[in-house]
Tab-separated table of N, CA and C in Angstrom:
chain	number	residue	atom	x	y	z
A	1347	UNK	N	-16.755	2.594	-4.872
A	1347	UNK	CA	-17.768	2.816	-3.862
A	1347	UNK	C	-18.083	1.546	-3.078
A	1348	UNK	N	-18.055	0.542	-3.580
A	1348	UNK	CA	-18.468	-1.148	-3.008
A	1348	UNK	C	-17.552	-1.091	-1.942
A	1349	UNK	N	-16.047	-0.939	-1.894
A	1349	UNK	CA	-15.547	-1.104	-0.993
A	1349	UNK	C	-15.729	0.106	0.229
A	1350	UNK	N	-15.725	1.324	0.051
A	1350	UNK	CA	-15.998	2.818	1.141
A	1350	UNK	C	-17.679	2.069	1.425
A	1351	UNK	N	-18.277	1.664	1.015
A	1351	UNK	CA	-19.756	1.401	1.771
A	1351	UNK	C	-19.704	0.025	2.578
A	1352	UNK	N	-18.747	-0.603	2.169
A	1352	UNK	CA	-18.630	-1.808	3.223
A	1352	UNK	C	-17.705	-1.291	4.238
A	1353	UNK	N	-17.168	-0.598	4.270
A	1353	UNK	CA	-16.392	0.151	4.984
A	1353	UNK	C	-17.048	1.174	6.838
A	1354	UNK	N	-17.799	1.967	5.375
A	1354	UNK	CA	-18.816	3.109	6.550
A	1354	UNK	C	-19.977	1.042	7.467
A	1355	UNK	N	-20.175	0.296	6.222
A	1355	UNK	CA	-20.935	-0.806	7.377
A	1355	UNK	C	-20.571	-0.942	8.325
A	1356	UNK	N	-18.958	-1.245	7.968
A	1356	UNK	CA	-18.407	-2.262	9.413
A	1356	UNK	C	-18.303	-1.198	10.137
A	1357	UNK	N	-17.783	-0.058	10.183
A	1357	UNK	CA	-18.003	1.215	11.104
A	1357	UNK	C	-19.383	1.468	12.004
A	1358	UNK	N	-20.283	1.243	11.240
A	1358	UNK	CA	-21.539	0.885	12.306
A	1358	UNK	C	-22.082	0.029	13.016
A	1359	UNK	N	-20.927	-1.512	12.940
A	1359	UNK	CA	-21.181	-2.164	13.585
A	1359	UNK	C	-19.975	-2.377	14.762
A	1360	UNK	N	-19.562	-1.362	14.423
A	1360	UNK	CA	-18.337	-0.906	15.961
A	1360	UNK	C	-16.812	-1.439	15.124
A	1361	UNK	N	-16.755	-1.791	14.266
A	1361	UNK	CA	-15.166	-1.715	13.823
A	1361	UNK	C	-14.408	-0.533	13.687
A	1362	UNK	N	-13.763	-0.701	13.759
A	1362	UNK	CA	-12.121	1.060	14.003
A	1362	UNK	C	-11.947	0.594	12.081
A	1363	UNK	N	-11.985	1.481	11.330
A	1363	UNK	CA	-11.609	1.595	10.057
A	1363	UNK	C	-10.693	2.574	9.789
A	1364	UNK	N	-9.304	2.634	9.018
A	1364	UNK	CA	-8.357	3.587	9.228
A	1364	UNK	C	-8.846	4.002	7.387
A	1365	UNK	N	-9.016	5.370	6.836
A	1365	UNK	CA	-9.078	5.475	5.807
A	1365	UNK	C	-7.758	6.178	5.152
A	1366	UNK	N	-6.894	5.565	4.770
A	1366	UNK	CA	-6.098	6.115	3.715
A	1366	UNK	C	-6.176	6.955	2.549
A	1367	UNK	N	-5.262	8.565	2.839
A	1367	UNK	CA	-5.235	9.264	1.944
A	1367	UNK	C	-4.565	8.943	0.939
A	1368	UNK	N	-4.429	9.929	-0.210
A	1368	UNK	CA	-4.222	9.320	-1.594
A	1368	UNK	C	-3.747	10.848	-2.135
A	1369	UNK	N	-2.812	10.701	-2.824
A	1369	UNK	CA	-2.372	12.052	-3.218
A	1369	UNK	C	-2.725	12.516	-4.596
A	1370	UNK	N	-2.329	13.384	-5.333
A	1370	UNK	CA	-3.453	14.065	-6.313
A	1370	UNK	C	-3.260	13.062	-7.607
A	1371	UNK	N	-2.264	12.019	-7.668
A	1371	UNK	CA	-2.723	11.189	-8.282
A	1371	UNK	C	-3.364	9.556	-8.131
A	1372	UNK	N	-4.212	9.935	-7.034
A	1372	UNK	CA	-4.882	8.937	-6.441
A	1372	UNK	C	-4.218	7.833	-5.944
A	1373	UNK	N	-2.522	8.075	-5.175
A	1373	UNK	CA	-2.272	6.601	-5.381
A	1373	UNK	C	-1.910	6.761	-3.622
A	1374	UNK	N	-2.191	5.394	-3.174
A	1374	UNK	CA	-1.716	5.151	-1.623
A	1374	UNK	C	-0.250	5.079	-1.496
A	1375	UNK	N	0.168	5.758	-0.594
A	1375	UNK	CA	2.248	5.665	-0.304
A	1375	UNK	C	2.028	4.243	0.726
A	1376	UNK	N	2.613	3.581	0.355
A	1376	UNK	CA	2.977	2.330	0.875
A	1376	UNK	C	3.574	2.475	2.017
A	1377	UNK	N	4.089	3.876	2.322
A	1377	UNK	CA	4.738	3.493	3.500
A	1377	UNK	C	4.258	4.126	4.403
A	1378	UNK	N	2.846	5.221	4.598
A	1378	UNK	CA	2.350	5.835	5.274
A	1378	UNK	C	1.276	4.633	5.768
A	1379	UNK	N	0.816	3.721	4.541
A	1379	UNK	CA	0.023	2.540	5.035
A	1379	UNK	C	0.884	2.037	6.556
A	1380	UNK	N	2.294	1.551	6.493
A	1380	UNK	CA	2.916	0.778	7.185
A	1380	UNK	C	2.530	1.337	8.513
A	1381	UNK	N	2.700	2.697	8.676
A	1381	UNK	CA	2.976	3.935	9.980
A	1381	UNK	C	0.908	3.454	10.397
A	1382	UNK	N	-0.032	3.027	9.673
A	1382	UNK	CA	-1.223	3.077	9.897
A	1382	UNK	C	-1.785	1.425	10.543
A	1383	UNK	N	-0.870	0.839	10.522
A	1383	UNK	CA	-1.026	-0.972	11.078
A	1383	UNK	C	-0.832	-0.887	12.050
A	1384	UNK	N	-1.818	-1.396	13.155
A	1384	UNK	CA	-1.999	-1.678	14.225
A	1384	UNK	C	-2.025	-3.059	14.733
A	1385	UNK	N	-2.065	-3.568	15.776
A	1385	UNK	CA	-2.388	-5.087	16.441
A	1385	UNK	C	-3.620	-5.357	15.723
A	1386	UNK	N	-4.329	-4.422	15.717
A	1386	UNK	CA	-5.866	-4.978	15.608
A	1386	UNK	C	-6.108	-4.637	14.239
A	1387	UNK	N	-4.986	-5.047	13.194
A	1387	UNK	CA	-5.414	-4.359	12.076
A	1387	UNK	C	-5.554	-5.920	11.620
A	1388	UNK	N	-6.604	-6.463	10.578
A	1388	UNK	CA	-7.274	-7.857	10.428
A	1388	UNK	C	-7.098	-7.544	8.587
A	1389	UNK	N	-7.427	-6.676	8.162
A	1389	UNK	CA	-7.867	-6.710	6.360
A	1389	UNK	C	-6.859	-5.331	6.078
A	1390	UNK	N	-6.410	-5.706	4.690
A	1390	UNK	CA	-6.036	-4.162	4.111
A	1390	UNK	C	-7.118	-4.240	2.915
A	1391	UNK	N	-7.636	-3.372	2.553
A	1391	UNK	CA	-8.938	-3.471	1.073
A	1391	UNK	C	-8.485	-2.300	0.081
A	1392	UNK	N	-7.777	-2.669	-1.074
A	1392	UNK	CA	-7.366	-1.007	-1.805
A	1392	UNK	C	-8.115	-1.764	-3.322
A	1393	UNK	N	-8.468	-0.934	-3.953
A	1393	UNK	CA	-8.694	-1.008	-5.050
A	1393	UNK	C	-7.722	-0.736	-6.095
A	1394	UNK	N	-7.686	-2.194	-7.159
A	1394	UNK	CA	-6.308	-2.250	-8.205
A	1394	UNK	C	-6.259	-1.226	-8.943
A	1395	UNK	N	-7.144	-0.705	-9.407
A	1395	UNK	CA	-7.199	0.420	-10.305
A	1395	UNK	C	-8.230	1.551	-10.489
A	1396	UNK	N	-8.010	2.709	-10.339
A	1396	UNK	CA	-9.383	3.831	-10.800
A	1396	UNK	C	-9.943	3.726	-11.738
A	1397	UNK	N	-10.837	3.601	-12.016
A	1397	UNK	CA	-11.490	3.810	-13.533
A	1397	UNK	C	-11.466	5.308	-13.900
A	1398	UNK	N	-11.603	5.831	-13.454
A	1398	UNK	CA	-11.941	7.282	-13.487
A	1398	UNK	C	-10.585	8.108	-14.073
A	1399	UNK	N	-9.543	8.067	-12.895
A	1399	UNK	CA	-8.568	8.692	-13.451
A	1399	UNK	C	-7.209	7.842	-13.982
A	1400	UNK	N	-7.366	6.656	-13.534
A	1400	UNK	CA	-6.166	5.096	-14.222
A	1400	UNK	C	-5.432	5.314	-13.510
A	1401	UNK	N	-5.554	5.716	-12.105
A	1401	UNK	CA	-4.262	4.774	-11.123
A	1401	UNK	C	-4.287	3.356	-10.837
A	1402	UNK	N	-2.955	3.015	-10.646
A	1402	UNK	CA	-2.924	1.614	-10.714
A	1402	UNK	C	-2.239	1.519	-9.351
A	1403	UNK	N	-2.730	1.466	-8.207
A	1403	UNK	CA	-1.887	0.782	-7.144
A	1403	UNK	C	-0.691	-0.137	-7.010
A	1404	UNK	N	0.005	0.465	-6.207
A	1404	UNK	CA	1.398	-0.587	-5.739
A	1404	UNK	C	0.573	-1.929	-5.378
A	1405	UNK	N	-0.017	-2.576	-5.861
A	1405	UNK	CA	-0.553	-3.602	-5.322
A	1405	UNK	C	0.546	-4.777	-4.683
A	1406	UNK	N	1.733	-4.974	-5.702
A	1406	UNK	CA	2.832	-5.831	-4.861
A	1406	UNK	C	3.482	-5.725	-3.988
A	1407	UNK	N	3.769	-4.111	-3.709
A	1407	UNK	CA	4.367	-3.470	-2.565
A	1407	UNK	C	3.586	-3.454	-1.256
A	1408	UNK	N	1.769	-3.244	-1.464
A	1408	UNK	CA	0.869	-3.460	-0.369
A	1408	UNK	C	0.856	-4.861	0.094
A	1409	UNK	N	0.575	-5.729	-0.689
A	1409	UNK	CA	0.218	-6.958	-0.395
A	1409	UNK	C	2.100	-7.724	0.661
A	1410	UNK	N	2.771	-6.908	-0.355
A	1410	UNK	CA	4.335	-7.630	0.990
A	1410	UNK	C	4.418	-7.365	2.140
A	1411	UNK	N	3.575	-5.636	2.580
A	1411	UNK	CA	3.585	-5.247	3.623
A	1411	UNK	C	2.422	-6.285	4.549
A	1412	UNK	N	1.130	-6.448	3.821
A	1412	UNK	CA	0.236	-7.374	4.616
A	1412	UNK	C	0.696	-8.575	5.090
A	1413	UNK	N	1.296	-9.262	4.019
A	1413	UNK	CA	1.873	-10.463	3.765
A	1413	UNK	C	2.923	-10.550	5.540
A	1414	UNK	N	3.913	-9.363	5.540
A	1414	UNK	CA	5.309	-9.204	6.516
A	1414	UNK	C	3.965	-9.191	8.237
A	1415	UNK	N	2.654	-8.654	7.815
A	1415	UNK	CA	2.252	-8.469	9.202
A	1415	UNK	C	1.202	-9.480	9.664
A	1416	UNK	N	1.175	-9.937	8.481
A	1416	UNK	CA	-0.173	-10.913	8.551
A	1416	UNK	C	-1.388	-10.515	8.627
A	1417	UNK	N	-1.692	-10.384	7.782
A	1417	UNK	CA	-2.807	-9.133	7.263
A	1417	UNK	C	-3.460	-9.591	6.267
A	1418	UNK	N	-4.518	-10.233	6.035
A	1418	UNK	CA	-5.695	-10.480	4.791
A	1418	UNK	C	-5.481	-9.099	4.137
A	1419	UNK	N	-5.071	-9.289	2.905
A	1419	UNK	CA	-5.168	-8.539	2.036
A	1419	UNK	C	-6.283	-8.557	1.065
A	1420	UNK	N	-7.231	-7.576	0.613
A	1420	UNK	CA	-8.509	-8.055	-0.185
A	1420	UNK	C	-8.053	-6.566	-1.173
A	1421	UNK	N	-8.407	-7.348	-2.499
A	1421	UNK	CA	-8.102	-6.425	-4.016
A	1421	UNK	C	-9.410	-6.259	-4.340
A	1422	UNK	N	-10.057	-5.081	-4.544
A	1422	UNK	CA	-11.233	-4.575	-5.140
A	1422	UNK	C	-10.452	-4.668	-6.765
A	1423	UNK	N	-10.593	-5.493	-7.818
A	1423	UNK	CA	-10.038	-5.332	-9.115
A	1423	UNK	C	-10.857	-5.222	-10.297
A	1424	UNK	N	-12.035	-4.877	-9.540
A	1424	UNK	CA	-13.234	-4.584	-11.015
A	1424	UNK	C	-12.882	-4.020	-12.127
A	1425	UNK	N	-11.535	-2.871	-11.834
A	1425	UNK	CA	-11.255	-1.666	-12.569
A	1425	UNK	C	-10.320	-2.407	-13.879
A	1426	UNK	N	-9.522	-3.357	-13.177
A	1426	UNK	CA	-8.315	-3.986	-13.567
A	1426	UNK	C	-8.311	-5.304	-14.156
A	1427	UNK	N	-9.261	-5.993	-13.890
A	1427	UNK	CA	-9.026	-7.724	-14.419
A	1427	UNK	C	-9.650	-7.207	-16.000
A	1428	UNK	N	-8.964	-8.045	-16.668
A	1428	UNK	CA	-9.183	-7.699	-18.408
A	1428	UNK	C	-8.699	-7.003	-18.934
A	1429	UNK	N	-7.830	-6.162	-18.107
A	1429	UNK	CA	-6.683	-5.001	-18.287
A	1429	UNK	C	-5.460	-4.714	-18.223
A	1430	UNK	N	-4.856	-5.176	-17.324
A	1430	UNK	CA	-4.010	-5.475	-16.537
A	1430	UNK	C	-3.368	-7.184	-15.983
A	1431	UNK	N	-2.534	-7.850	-16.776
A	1431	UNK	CA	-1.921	-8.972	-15.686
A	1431	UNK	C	-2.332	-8.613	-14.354
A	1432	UNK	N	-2.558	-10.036	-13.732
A	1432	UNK	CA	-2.766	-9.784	-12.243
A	1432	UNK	C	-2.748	-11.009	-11.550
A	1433	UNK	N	-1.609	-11.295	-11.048
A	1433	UNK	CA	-0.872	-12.625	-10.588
A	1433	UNK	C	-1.420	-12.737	-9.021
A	1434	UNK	N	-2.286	-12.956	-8.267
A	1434	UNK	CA	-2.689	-13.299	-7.147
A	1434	UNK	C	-1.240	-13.784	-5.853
A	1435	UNK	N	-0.891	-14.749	-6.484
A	1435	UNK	CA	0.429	-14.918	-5.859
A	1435	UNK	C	1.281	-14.606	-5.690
A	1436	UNK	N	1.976	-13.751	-6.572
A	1436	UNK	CA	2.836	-12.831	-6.453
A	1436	UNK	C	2.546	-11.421	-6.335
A	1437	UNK	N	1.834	-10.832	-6.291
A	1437	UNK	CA	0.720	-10.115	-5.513
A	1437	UNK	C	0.526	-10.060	-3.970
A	1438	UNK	N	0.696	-11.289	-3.718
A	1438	UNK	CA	0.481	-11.336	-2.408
A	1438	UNK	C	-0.835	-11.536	-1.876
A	1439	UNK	N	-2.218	-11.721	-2.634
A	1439	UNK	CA	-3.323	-11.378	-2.823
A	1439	UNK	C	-4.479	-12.734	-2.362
A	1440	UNK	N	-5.237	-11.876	-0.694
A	1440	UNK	CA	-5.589	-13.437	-0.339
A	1440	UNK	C	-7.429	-13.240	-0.944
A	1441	UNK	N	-7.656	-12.526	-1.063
A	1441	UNK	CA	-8.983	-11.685	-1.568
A	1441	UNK	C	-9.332	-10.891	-2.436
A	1442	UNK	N	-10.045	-11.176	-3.841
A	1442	UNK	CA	-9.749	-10.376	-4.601
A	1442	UNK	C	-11.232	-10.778	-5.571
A	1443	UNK	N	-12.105	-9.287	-6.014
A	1443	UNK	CA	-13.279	-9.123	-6.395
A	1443	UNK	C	-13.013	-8.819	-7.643
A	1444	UNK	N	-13.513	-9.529	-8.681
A	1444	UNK	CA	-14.161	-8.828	-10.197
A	1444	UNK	C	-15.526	-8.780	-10.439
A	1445	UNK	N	-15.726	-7.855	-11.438
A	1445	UNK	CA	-17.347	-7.830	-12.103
A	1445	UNK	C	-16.925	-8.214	-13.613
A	1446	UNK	N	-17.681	-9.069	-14.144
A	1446	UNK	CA	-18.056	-8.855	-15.520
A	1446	UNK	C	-18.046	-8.247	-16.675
A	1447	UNK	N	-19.072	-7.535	-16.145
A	1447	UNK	CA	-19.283	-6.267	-17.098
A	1447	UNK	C	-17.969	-5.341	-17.466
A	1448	UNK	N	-17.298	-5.232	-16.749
A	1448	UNK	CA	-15.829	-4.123	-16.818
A	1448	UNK	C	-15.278	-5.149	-18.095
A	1449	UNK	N	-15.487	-6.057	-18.094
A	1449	UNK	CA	-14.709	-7.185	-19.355
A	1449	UNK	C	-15.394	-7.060	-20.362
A	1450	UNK	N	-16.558	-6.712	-20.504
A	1450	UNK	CA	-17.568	-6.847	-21.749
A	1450	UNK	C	-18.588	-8.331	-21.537
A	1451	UNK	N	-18.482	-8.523	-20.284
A	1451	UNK	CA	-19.239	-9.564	-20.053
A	1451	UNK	C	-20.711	-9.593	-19.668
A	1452	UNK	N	-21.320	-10.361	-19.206
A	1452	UNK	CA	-22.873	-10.298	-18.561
A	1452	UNK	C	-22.593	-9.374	-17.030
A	1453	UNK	N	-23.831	-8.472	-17.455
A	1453	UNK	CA	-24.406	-7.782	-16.201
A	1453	UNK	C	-24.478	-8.123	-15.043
A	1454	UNK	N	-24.134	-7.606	-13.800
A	1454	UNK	CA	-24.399	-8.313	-12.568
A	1454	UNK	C	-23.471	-9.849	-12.376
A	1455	UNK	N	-22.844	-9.859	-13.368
A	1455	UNK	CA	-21.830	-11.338	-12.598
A	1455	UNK	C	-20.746	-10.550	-12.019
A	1456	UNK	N	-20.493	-11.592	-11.108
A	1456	UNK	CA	-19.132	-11.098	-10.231
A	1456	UNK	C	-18.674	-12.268	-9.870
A	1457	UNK	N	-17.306	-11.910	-9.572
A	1457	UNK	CA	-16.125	-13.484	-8.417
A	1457	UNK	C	-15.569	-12.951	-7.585
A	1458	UNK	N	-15.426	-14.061	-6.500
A	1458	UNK	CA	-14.386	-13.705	-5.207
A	1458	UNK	C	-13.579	-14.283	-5.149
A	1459	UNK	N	-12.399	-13.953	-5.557
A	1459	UNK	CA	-11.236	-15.082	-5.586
A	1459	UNK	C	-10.849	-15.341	-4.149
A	1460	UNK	N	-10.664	-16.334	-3.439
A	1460	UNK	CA	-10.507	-16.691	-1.982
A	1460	UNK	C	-9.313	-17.748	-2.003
A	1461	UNK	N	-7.516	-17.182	-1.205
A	1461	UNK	CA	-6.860	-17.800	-1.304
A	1461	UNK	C	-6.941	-19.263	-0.445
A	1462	UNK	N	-6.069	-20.065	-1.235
A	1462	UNK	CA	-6.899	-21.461	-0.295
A	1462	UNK	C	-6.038	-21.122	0.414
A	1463	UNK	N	-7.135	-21.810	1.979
A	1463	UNK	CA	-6.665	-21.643	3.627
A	1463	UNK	C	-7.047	-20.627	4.074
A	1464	UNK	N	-8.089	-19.072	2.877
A	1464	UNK	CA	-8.569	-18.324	3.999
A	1464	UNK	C	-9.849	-18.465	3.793
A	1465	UNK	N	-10.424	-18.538	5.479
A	1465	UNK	CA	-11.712	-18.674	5.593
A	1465	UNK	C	-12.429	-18.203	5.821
A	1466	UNK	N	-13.635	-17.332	5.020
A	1466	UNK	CA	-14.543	-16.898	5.584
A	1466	UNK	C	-16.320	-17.032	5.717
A	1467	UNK	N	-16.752	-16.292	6.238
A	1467	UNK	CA	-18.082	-16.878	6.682
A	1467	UNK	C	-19.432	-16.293	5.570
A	1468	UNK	N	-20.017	-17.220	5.461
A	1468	UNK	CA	-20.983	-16.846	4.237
A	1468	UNK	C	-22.302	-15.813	4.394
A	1469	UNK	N	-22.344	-15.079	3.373
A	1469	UNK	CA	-22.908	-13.590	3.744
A	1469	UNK	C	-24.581	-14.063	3.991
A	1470	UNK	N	-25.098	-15.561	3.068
A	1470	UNK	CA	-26.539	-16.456	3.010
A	1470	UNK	C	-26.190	-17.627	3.413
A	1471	UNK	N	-27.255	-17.874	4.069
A	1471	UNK	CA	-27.344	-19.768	4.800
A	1471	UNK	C	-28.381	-20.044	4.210
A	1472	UNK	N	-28.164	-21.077	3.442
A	1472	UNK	CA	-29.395	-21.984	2.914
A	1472	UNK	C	-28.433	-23.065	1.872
A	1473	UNK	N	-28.825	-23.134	0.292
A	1473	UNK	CA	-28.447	-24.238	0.257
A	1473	UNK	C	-26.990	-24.948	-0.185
A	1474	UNK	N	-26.281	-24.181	0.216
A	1474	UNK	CA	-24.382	-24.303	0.393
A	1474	UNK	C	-23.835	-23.841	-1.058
A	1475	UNK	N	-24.777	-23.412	-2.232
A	1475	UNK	CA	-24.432	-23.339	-3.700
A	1475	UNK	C	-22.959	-22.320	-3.380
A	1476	UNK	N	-21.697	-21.876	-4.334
A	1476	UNK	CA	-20.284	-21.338	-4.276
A	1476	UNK	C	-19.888	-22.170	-3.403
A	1477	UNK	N	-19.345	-22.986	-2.590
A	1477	UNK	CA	-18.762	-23.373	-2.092
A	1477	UNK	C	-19.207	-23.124	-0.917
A	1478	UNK	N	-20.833	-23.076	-0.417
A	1478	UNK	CA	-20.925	-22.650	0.763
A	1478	UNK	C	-21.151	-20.967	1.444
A	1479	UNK	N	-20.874	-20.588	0.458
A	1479	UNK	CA	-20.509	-18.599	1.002
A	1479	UNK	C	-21.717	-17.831	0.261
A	1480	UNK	N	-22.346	-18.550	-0.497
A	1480	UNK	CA	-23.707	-18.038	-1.438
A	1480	UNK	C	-24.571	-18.696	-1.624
A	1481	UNK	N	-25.877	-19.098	-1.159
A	1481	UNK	CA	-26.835	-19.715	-1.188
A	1481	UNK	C	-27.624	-19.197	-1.911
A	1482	UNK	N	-28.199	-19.952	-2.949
A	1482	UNK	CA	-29.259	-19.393	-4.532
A	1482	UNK	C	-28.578	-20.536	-5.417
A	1483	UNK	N	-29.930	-20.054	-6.102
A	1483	UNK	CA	-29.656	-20.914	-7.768
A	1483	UNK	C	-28.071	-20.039	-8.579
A	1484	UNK	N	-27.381	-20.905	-9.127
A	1484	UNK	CA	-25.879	-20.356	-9.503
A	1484	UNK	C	-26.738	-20.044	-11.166
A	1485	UNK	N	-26.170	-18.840	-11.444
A	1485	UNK	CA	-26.299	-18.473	-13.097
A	1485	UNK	C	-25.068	-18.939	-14.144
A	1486	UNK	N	-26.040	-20.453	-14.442
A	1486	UNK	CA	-25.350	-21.091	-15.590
A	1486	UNK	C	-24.830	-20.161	-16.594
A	1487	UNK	N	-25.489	-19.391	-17.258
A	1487	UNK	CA	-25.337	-18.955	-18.475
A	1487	UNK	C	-24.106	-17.779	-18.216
A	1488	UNK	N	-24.497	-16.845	-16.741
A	1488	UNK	CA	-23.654	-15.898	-16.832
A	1488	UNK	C	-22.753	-16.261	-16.402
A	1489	UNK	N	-22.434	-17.340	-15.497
A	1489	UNK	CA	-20.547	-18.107	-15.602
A	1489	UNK	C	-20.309	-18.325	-16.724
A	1490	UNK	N	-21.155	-18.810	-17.724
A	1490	UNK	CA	-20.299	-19.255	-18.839
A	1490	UNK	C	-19.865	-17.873	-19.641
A	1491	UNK	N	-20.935	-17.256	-19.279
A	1491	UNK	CA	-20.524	-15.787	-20.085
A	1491	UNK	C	-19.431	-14.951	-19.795
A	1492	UNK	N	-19.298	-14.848	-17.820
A	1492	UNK	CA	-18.200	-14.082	-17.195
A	1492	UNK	C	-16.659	-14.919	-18.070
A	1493	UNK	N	-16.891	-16.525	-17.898
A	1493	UNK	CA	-15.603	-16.930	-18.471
A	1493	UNK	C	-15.103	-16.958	-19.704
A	1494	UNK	N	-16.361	-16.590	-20.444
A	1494	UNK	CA	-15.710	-16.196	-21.720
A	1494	UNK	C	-14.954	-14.752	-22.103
A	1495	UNK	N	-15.497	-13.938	-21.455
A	1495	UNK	CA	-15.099	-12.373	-21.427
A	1495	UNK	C	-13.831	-12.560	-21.140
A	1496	UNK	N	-13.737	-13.386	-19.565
A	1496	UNK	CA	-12.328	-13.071	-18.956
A	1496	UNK	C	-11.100	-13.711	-20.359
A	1497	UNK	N	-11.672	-15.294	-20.816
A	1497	UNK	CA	-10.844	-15.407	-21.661
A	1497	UNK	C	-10.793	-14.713	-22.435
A	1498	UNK	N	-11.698	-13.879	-23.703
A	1498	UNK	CA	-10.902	-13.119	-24.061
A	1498	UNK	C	-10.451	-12.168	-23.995
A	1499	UNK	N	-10.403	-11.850	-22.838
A	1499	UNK	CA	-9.576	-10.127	-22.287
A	1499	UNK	C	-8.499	-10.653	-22.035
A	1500	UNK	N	-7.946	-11.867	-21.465
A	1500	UNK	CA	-6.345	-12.028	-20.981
A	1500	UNK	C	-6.246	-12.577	-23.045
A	1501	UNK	N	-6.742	-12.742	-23.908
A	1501	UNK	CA	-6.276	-12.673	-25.038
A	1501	UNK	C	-5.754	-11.536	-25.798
A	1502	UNK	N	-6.436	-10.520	-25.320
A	1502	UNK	CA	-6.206	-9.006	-26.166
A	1502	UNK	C	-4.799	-8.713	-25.629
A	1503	UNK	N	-5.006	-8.922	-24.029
A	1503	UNK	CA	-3.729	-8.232	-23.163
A	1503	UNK	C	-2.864	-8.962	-23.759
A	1504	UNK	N	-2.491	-10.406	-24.452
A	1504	UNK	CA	-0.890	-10.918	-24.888
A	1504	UNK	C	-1.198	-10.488	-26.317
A	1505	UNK	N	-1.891	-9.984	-26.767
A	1505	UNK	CA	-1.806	-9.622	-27.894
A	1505	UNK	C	-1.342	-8.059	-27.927
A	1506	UNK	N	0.267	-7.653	-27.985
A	1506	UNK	CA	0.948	-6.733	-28.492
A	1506	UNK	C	0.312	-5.208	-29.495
A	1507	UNK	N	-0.587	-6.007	-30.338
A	1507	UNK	CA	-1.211	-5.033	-31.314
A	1507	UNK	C	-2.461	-4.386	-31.039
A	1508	UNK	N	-3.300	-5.077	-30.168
A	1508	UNK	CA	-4.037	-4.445	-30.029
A	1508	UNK	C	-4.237	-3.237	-29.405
């Protein structure tokens, strides 16, 4: 939903949004995306994985197509980080969101992974805290908490048995 409501936003502030269908097992055809790129196409935004029903997007196949047009690619991966390997770079992946909690972590933390060299503009102005893009007091405790989750979720995933 985070991503379809930022979506219907930018739609009200006069952006053209193309919404991609999805077939009955929720997954985008990579190549109907291609037939949907325009000049004025700036972001592709798919989400790595359903929670709901466990599709897992072509995410490497999307991101080559962005990659071939020059296209900010942004990964909604709330569903997927702690679950799933998920190589940013080989991916193709210049934008890419987790939550916490999907890991077993603290409530309400989240990250924006932002590939270096893309730039964007910060959603609060005040006192430059993230690197500038989030202004507020930073939550000591729940970084330390988000990074512990994440470590041990990429632990379970090389662990075979579990």
């Amino acid at each position: 939903m985070s991503v379809l409501n930022i979506c219907k936003y930018l739609q009200k502030q006069g952006f053209e949004i193309t919404y991609m269908p999805v077939d009955k097992q929720g997954m985008v055809d990579p190549e109907k995306l291609k037939d949907e790129i325009t000049d004025k196409t700036v972001l592709i935004s798919v989400m790595y994985a359903n929670s709901e029903i466990g599709t897992i997007q072509p995410i490497r196949e999307i991101g080559k197509i962005a990659r071939e047009n020059q296209i900010y690619f942004h990964v909604d991966a709330v569903a997927a980080a702690g679950k799933v390997p998920i190589n940013v770079k080989e991916e193709n992946i210049d934008l890419m969101s987790i939550s916490s909690n999907d890991m077993y972590g603290p409530k309400g933390m989240g990250a924006l992974y932002i590939k270096s060299g893309v730039k964007i503009q910060p959603i609060i102005q005040g006192g430059g805290q993230e690197g500038g893009l989030r202004s507020g007091t930073e939550n000591i405790p729940g970084i330390v908490g988000m990074s512990k989750a994440a470590e041990l979720a990429r632990e379970e995933m090389a662990d075979p048995v579990r």
